[in-house]
Short mmCIF file of C-alpha atoms and ligand atoms in Angstrom, two decimals:
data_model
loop_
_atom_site.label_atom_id
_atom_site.label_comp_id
_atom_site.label_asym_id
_atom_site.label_seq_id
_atom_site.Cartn_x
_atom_site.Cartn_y
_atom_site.Cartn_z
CA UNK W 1052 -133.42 -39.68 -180.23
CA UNK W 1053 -131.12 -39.84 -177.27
CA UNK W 1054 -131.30 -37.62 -174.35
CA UNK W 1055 -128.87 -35.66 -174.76
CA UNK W 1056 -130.20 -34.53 -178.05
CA UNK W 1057 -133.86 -34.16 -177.04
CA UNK W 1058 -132.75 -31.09 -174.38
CA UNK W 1059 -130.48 -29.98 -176.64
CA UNK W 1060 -132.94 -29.24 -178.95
CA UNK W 1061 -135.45 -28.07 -176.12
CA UNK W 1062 -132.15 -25.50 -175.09
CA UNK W 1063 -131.94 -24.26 -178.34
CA UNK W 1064 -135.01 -23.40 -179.61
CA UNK W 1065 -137.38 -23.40 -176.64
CA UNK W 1066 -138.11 -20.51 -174.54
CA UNK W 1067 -136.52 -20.89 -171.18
CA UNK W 1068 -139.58 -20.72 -168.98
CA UNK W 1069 -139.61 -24.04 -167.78
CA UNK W 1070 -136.72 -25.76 -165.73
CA UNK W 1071 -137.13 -29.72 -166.22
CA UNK W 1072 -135.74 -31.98 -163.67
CA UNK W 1073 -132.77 -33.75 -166.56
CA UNK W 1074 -135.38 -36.54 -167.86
CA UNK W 1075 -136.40 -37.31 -171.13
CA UNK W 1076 -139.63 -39.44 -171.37
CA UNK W 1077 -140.57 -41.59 -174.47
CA UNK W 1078 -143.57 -43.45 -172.87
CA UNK W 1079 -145.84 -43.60 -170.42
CA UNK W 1080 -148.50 -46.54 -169.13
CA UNK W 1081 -150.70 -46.17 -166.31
CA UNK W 1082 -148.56 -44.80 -163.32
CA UNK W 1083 -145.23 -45.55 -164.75
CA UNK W 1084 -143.53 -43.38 -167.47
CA UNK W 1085 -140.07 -44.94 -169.17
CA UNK W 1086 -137.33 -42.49 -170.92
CA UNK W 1087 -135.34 -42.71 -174.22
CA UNK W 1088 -133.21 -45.27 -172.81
CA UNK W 1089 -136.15 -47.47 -171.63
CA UNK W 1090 -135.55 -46.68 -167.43
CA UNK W 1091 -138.75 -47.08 -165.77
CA UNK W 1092 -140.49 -44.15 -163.63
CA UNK W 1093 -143.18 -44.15 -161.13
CA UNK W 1094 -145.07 -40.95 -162.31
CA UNK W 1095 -145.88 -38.99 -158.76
CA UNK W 1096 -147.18 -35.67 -160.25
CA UNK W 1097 -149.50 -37.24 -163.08
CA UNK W 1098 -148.83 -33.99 -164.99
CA UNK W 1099 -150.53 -31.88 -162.43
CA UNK W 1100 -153.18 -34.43 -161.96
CA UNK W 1101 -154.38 -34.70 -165.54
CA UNK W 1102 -153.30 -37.92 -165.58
CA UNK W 1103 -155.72 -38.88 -162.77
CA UNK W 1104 -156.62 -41.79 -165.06
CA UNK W 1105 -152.98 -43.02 -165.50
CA UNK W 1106 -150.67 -42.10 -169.11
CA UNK W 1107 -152.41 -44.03 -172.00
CA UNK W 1108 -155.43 -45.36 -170.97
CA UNK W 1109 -156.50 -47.93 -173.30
CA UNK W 1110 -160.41 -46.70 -173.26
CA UNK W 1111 -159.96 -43.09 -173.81
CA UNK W 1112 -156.96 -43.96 -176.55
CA UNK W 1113 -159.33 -46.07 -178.06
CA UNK W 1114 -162.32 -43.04 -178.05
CA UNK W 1115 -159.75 -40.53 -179.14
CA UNK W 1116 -158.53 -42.35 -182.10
CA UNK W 1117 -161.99 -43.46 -183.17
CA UNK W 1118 -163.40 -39.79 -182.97
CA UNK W 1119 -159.80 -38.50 -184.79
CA UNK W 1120 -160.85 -40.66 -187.76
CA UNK W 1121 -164.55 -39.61 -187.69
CA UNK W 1122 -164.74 -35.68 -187.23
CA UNK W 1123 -162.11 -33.78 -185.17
CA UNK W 1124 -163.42 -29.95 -185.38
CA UNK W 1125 -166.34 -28.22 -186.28
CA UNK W 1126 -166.14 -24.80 -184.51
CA UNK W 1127 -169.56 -24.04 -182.56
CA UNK W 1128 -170.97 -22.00 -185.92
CA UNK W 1129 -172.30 -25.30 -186.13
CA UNK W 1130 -173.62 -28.17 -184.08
CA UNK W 1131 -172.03 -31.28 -183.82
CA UNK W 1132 -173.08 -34.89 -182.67
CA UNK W 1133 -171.06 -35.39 -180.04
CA UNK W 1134 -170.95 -32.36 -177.21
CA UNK W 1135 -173.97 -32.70 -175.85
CA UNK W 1136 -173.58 -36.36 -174.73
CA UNK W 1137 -170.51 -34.47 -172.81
CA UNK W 1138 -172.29 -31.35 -171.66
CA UNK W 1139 -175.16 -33.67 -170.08
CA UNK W 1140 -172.16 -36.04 -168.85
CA UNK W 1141 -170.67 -33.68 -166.97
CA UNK W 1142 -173.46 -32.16 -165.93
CA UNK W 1143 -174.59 -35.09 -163.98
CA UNK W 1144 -171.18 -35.66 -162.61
CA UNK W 1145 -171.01 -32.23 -161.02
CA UNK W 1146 -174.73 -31.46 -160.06
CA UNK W 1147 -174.88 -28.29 -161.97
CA UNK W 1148 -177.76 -27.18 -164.46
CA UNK W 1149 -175.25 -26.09 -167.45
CA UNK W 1150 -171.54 -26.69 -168.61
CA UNK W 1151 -169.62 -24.14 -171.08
CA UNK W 1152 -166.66 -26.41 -172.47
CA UNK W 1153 -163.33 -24.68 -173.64
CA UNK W 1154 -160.02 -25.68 -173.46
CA UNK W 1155 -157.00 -24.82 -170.91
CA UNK W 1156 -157.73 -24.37 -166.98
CA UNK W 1157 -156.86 -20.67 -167.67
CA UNK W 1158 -159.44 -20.40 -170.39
CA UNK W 1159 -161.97 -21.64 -168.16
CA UNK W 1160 -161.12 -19.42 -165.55
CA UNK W 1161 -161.47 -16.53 -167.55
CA UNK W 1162 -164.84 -17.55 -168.37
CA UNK W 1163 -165.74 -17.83 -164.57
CA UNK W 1164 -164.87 -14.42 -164.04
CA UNK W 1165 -166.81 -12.88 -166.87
CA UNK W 1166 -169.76 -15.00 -165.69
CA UNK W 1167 -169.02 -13.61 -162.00
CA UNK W 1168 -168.73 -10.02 -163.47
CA UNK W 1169 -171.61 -10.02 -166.13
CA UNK W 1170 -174.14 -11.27 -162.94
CA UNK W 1171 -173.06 -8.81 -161.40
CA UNK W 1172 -173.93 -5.99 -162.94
CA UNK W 1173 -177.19 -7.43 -164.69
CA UNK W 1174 -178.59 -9.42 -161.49
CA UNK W 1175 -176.67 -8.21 -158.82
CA UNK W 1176 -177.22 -4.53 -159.62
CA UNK W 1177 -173.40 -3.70 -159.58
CA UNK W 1178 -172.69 0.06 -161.21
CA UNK W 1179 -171.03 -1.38 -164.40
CA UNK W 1180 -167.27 -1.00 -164.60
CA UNK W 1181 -166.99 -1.74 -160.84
CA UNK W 1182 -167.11 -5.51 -160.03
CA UNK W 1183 -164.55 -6.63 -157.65
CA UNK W 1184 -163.86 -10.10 -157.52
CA UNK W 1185 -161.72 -11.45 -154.15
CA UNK W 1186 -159.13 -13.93 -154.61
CA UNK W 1187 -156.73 -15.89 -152.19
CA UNK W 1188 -152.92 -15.25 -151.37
CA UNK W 1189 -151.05 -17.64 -152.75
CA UNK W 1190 -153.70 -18.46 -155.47
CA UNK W 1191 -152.35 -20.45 -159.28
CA UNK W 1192 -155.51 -20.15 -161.43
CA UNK W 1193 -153.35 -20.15 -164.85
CA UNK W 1194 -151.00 -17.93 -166.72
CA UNK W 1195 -153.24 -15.22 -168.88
CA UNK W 1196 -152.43 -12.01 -167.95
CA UNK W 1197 -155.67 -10.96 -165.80
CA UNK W 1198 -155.27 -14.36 -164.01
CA UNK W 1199 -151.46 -13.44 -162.80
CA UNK W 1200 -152.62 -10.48 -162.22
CA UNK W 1201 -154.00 -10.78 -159.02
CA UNK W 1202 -151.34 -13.75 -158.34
CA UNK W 1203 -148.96 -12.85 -155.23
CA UNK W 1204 -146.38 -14.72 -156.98
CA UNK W 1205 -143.11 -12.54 -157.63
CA UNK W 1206 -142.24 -15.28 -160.67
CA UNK W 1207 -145.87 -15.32 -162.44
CA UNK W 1208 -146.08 -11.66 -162.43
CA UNK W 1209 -142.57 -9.75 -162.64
CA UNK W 1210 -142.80 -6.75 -165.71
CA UNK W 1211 -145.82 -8.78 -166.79
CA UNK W 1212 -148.19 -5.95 -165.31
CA UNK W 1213 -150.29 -3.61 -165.33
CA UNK W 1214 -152.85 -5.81 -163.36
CA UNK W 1215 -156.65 -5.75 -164.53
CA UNK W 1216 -158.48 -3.83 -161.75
CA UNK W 1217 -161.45 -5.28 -159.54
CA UNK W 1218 -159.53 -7.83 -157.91
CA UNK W 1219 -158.74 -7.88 -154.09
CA UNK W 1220 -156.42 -10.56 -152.32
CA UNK W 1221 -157.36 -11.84 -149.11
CA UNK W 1222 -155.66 -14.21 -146.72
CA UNK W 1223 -156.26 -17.79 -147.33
CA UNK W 1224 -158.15 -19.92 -144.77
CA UNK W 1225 -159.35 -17.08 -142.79
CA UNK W 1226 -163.17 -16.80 -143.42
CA UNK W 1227 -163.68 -13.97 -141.19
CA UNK W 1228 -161.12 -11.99 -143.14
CA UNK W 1229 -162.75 -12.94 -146.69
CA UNK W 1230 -166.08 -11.68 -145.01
CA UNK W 1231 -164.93 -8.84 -143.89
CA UNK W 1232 -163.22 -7.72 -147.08
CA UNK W 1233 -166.95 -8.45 -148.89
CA UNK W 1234 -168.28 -4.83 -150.02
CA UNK W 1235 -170.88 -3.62 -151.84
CA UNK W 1236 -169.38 -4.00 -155.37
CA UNK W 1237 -167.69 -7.76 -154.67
CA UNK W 1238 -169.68 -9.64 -156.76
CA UNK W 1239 -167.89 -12.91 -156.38
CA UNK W 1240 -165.04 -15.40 -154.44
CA UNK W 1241 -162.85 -17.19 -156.31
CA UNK W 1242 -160.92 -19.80 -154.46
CA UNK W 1243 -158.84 -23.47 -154.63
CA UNK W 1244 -161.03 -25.40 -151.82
CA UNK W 1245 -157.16 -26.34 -151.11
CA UNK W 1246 -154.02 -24.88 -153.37
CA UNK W 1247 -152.29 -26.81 -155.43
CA UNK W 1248 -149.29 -24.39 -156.99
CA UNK W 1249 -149.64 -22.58 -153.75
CA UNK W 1250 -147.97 -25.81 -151.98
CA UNK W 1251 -150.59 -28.23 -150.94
CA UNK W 1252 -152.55 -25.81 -148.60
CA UNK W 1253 -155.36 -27.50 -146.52
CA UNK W 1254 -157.46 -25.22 -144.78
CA UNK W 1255 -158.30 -25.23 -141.74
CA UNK W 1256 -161.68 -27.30 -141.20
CA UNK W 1257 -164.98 -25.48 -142.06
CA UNK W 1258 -163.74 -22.77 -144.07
CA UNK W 1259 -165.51 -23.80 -147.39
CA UNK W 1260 -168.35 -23.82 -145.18
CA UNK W 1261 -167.85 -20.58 -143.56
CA UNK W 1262 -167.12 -19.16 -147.13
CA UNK W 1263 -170.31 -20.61 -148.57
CA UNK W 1264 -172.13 -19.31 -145.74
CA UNK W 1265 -170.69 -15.68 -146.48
CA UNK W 1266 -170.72 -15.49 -149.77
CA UNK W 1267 -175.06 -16.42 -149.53
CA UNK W 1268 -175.12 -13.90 -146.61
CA UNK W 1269 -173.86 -10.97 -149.07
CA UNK W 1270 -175.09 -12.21 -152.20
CA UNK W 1271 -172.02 -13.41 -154.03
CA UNK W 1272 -170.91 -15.65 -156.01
CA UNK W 1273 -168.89 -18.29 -154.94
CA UNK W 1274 -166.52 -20.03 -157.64
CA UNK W 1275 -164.45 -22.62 -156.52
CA UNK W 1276 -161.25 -23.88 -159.25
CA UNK W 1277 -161.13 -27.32 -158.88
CA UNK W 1278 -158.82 -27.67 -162.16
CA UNK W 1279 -156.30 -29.49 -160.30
CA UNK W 1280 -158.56 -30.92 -156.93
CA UNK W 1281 -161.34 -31.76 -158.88
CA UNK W 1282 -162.48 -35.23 -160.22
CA UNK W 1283 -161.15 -37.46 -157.55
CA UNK W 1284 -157.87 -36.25 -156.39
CA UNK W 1285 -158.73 -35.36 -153.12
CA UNK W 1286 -160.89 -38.63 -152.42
CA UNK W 1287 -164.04 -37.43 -152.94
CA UNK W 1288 -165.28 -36.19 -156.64
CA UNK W 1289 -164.35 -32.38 -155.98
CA UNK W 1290 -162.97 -31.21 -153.26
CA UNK W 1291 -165.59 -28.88 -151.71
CA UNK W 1292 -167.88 -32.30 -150.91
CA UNK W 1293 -165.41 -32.94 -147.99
CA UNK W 1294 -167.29 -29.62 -146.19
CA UNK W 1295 -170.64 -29.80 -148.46
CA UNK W 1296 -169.89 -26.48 -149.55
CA UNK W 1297 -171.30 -26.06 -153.11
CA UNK W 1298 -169.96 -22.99 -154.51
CA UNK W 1299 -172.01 -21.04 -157.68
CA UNK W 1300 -169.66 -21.74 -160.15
CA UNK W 1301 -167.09 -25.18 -160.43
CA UNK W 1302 -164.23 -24.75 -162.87
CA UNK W 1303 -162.56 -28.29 -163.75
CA UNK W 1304 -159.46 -29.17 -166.24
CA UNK W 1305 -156.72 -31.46 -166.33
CA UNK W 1306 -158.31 -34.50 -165.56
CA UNK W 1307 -161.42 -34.28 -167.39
CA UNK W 1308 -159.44 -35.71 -170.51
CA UNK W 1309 -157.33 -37.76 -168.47
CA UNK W 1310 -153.89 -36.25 -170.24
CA UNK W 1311 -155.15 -36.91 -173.71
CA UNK W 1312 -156.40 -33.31 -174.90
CA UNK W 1313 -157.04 -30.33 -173.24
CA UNK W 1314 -160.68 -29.75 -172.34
CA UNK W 1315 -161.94 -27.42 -169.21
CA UNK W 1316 -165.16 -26.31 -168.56
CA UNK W 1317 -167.38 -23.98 -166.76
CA UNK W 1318 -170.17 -25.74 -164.62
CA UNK W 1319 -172.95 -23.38 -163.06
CA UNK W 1320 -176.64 -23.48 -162.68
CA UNK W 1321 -179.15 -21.53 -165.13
CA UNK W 1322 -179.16 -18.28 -163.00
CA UNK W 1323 -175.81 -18.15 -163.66
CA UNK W 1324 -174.99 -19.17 -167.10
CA UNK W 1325 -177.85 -17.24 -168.05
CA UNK W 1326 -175.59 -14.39 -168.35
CA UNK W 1327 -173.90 -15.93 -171.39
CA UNK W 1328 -175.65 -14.84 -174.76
CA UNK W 1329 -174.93 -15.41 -178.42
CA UNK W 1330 -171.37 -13.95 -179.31
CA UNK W 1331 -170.36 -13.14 -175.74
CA UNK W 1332 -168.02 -15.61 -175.39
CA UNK W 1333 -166.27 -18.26 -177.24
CA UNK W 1334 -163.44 -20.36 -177.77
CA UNK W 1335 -162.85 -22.09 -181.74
CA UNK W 1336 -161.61 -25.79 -180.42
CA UNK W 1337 -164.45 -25.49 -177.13
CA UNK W 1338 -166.50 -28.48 -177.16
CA UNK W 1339 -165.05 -30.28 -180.13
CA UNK W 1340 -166.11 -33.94 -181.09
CA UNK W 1341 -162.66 -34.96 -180.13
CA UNK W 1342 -162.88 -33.33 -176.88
CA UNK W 1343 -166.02 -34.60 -176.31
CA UNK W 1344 -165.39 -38.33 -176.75
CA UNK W 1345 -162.03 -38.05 -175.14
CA UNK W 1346 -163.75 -36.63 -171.95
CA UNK W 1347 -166.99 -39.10 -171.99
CA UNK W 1348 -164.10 -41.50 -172.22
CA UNK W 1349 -162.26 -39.64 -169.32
CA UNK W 1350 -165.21 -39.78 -167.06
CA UNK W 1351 -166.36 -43.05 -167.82
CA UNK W 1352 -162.35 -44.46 -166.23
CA UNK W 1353 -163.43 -42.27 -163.25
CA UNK W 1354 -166.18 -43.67 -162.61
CA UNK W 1355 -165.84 -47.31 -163.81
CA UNK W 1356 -162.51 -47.77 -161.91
CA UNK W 1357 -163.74 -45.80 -158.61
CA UNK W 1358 -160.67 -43.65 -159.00
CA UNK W 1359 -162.18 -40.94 -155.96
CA UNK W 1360 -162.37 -43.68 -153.82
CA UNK W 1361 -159.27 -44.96 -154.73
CA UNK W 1362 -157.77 -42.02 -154.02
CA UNK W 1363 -159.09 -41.86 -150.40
CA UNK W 1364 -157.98 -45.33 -149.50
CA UNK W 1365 -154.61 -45.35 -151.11
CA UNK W 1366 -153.66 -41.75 -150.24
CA UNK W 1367 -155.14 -42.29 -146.69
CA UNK W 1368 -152.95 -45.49 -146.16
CA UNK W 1369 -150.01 -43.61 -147.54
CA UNK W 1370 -150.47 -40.50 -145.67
CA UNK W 1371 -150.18 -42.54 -142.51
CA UNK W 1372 -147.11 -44.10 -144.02
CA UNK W 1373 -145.25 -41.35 -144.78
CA UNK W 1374 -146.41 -39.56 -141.69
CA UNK W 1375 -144.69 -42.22 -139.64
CA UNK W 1376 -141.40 -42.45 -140.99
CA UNK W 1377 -140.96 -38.64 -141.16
CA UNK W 1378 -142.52 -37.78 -137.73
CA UNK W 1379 -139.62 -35.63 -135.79
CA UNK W 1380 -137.59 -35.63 -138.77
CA UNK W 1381 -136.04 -32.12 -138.01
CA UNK W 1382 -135.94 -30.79 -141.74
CA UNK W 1383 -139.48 -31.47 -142.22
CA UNK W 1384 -141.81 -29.41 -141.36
CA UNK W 1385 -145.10 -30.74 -142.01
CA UNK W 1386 -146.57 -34.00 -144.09
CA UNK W 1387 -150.63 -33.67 -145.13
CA UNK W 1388 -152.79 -34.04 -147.42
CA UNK W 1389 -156.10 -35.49 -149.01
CA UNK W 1390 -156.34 -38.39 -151.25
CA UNK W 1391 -153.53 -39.03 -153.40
CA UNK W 1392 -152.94 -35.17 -152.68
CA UNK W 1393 -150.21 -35.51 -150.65
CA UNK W 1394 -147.37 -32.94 -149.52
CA UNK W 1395 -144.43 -33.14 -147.50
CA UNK W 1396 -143.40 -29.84 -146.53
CA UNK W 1397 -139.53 -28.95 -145.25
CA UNK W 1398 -138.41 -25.71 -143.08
CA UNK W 1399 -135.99 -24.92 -145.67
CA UNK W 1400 -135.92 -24.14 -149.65
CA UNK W 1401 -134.62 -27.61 -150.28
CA UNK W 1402 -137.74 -29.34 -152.24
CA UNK W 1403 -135.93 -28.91 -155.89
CA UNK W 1404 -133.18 -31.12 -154.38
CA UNK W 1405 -135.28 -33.73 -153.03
CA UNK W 1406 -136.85 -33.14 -156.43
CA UNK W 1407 -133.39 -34.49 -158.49
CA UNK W 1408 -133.00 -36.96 -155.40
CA UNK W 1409 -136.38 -38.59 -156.00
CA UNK W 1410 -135.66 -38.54 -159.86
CA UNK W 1411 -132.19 -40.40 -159.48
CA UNK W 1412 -134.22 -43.66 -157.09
CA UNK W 1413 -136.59 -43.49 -160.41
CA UNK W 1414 -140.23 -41.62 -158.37
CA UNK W 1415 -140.45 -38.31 -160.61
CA UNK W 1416 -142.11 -35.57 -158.43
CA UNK W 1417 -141.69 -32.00 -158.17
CA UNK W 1418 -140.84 -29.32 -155.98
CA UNK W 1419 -143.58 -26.20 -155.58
CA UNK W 1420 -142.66 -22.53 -153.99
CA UNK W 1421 -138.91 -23.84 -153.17
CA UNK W 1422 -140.18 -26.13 -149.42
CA UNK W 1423 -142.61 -28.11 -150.78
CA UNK W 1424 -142.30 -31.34 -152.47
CA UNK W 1425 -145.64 -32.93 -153.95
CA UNK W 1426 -146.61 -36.80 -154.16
CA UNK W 1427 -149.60 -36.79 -156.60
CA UNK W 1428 -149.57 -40.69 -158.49
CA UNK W 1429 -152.26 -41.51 -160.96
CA UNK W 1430 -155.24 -42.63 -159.40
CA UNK W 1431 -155.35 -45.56 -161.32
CA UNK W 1432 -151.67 -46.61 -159.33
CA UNK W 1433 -151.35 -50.36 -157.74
CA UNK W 1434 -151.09 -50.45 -154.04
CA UNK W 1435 -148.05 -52.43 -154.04
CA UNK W 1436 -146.66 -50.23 -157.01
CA UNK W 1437 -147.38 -47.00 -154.52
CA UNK W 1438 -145.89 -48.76 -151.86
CA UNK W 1439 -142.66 -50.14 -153.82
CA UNK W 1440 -142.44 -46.40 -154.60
CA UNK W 1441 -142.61 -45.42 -151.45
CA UNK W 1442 -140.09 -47.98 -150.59
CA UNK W 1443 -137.53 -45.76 -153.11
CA UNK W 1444 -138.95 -42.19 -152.06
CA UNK W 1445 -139.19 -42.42 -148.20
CA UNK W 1446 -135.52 -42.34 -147.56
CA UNK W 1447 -134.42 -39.65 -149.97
CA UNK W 1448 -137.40 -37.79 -147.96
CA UNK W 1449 -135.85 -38.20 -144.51
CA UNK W 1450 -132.43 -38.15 -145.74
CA UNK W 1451 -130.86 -36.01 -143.19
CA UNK W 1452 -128.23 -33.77 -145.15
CA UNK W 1453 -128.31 -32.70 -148.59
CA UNK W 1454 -126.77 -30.13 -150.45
CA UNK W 1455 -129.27 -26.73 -150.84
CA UNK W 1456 -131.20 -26.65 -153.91
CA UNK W 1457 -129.52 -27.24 -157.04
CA UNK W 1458 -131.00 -24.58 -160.12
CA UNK W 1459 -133.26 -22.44 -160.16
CA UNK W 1460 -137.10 -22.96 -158.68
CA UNK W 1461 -139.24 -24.37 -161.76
CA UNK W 1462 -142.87 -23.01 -160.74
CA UNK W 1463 -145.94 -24.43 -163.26
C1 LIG C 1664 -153.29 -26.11 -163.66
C2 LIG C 1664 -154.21 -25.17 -163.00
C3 LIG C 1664 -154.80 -24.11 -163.71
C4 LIG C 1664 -154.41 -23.76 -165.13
O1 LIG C 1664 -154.68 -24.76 -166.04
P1 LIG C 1664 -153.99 -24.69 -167.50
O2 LIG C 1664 -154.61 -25.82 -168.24
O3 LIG C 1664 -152.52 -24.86 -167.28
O4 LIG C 1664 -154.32 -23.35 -168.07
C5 LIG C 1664 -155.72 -23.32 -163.05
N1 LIG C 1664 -156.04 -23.54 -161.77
C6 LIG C 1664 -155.50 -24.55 -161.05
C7 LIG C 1664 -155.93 -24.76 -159.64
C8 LIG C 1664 -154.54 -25.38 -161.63
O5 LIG C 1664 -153.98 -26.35 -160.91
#
């Protein structure tokens, strides 16, 4: 199918709530991805980062197709043989007691905050009907309608309302203000230890910790969404090791199937968990044997290949890079990041032309809340791969004019 075709099709019967930068992709291996016509990519978004483990990994292809020709779906009115080897798996990865596998980030999400709300009111002692769960400004924790809901985000939420109730924004970084805003029906925090959608938003050092710290204080429950910082990205397994903050509840997606098939899950101790009882919550394709073998798969590249530290090497070498050939550039505004997390900010809406810029030297990225442009490569990526593509991206970066941004912002 040529290009053309392909988003001519897309155009005509797609709904238009996506704006793709003009590429149409026919393959992918490790951290390149090629289109119809066979031009090579460097992939530097990794599809969010749940291609952590780089497009087409021959181990988890090789688990997926073996456990698509054994037994695919089973629904959890049964058991089957295969999700507790990935419960226990990922239990041991992220420290917690018990894992409750769906499907999308959202999905898991939404379980997180009926686990937050339920211990409320049956442990907590919350008048029922009155949780209040705080959230930060600038927050992407999916698309369902509770989750944008309490988004700040003019383009998730628009005519999309009302909002469910018991949710409270507070600024992000500023511990002090989430303790403050803690009253006596919050029951928990739920957080990115650093925003993703929101633009690549470090905070500032010790907040996880101050969080943790307040959230214990008031008894609450602290949930941190590591869908998209989770599971090496950041150079460390989650993100919320960089402060030793363990929060309650862990929510992780994307990368836990490596871009194969979409499994999230909830991980939380017993206490928690606990709340959880037959026919309170479900999901039809949670925790299927094809899930389950893709993500044993998944976590076995992540930890074979030493993708987290990977990630803290490479990104921390090309951090420094790109932080010395843009320092004083006068349209940028900032460069940071953690890992292969990496953001260059501008002062200007100009990231979605950077965006097609990047595109035309062949390094596909993309452009987040109109200033931001985000470098996230598979963690699998070569060094001298990263640095050829750094090669092609640093001078569309610090190129000094450009015209403003062509289209419309294209938010996840
Ligand atoms: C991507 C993402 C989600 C939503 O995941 P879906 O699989 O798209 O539902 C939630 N939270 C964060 C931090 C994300 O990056």
């Amino acid at each position: 199918m040529t290009a053309d075709h392909a988003i001519a099709l897309a155009r005509t019967y797609g709904a238009d709530n996506y704006a793709p930068l003009p590429v149409v992709l026919a393959r992918g291996e490790g951290a390149f991805v090629f289109d119809t016509a066979g031009r090579r990519y460097f992939d530097f978004l990794s599809a969010y980062s749940a291609v952590s483990q780089g497009h087409c990994h021959p181990r988890i292809v090789k688990a997926l197709v073996e456990q698509a020709s054994t037994l695919s779906l089973t629904s959890r009115a049964f058991h089957n043989d295969r999700m507790g080897a990935m419960l226990e798996r990922i239990a041991r990865v992220s420290g917690y007691e018990k894992v409750l596998p769906m499907n999308t980030g959202a999905e898991a999400v939404e379980t997180a905050l009926k686990a937050m709300r339920r211990w409320g009111y049956e442990q907590k002692g919350v008048p029922d009907g009155t949780a209040e769960i705080l959230v930060a400004e600038g927050n992407f924790h999916g698309r369902t309608t509770t989750i944008v809901g309490f988004s700040d985000e003019p383009d998730y939420t628009r005519h999309f309302g009302p909002p469910t109730p018991g949710f409270r924004l507070v600024p992000f970084g500023d511990a002090a203000a989430l303790a403050a805003a803690i009253g006596p029906h919050t029951v928990g925090v739920l957080l990115e230890p650093i925003q993703g959608e929101g633009g690549v938003r470090i905070p500032p050092d010790g907040y996880l910790t101050e969080v943790r710290a307040a959230c214990t204080r008031a008894n609450v429950l602290l949930c941190f969404d590591e869908i998209q910082t989770g599971l090496g990205r950041t150079g460390r397994m989650f993100a919320f090791e960089h402060e030793g903050a363990r929060p309650d509840l862990l929510v992780l997606g994307k990368a836990l199937s490596g871009g194969l098939y979409p499994v999230s899950c909830l991980c939380a101790d017993d206490r928690v968990m606990r709340v959880f009882t037959p026919g309170s919550h479900g999901s039809t394709y949670g925790g299927n044997p094809l899930a389950a073998a893709v993500t044993l798969a998944a976590l076995d590249v992540l930890e074979d290949e030493k993708l987290a530290e990977r990630s803290a090497e490479l990104g921390g070498r090309a951090l420094e890079r790109l932080r010395g050939a843009l320092r004083g550039h006068p349209a940028v505004r900032e460069v940071r990041g953690r890992g292969l997390m990496i953001a260059v900010e501008y002062h200007e809406k100009i990231a979605r032309a950077v965006a097609h810029e990047l595109c035309d030297v062949s390094v596909l990225a993309k452009d987040t809340r109109g200033d931001v442009i985000r470098l996230m490569p598979p963690l699998v990526i070569r060094e001298d791969d990263l640095n050829a593509a750094l090669d092609l991206a640093i001078p569309v970066l610090a190129r000094e004019s450009r015209a403003s941004a062509s289209g419309p912002d294209d938010l996840q």
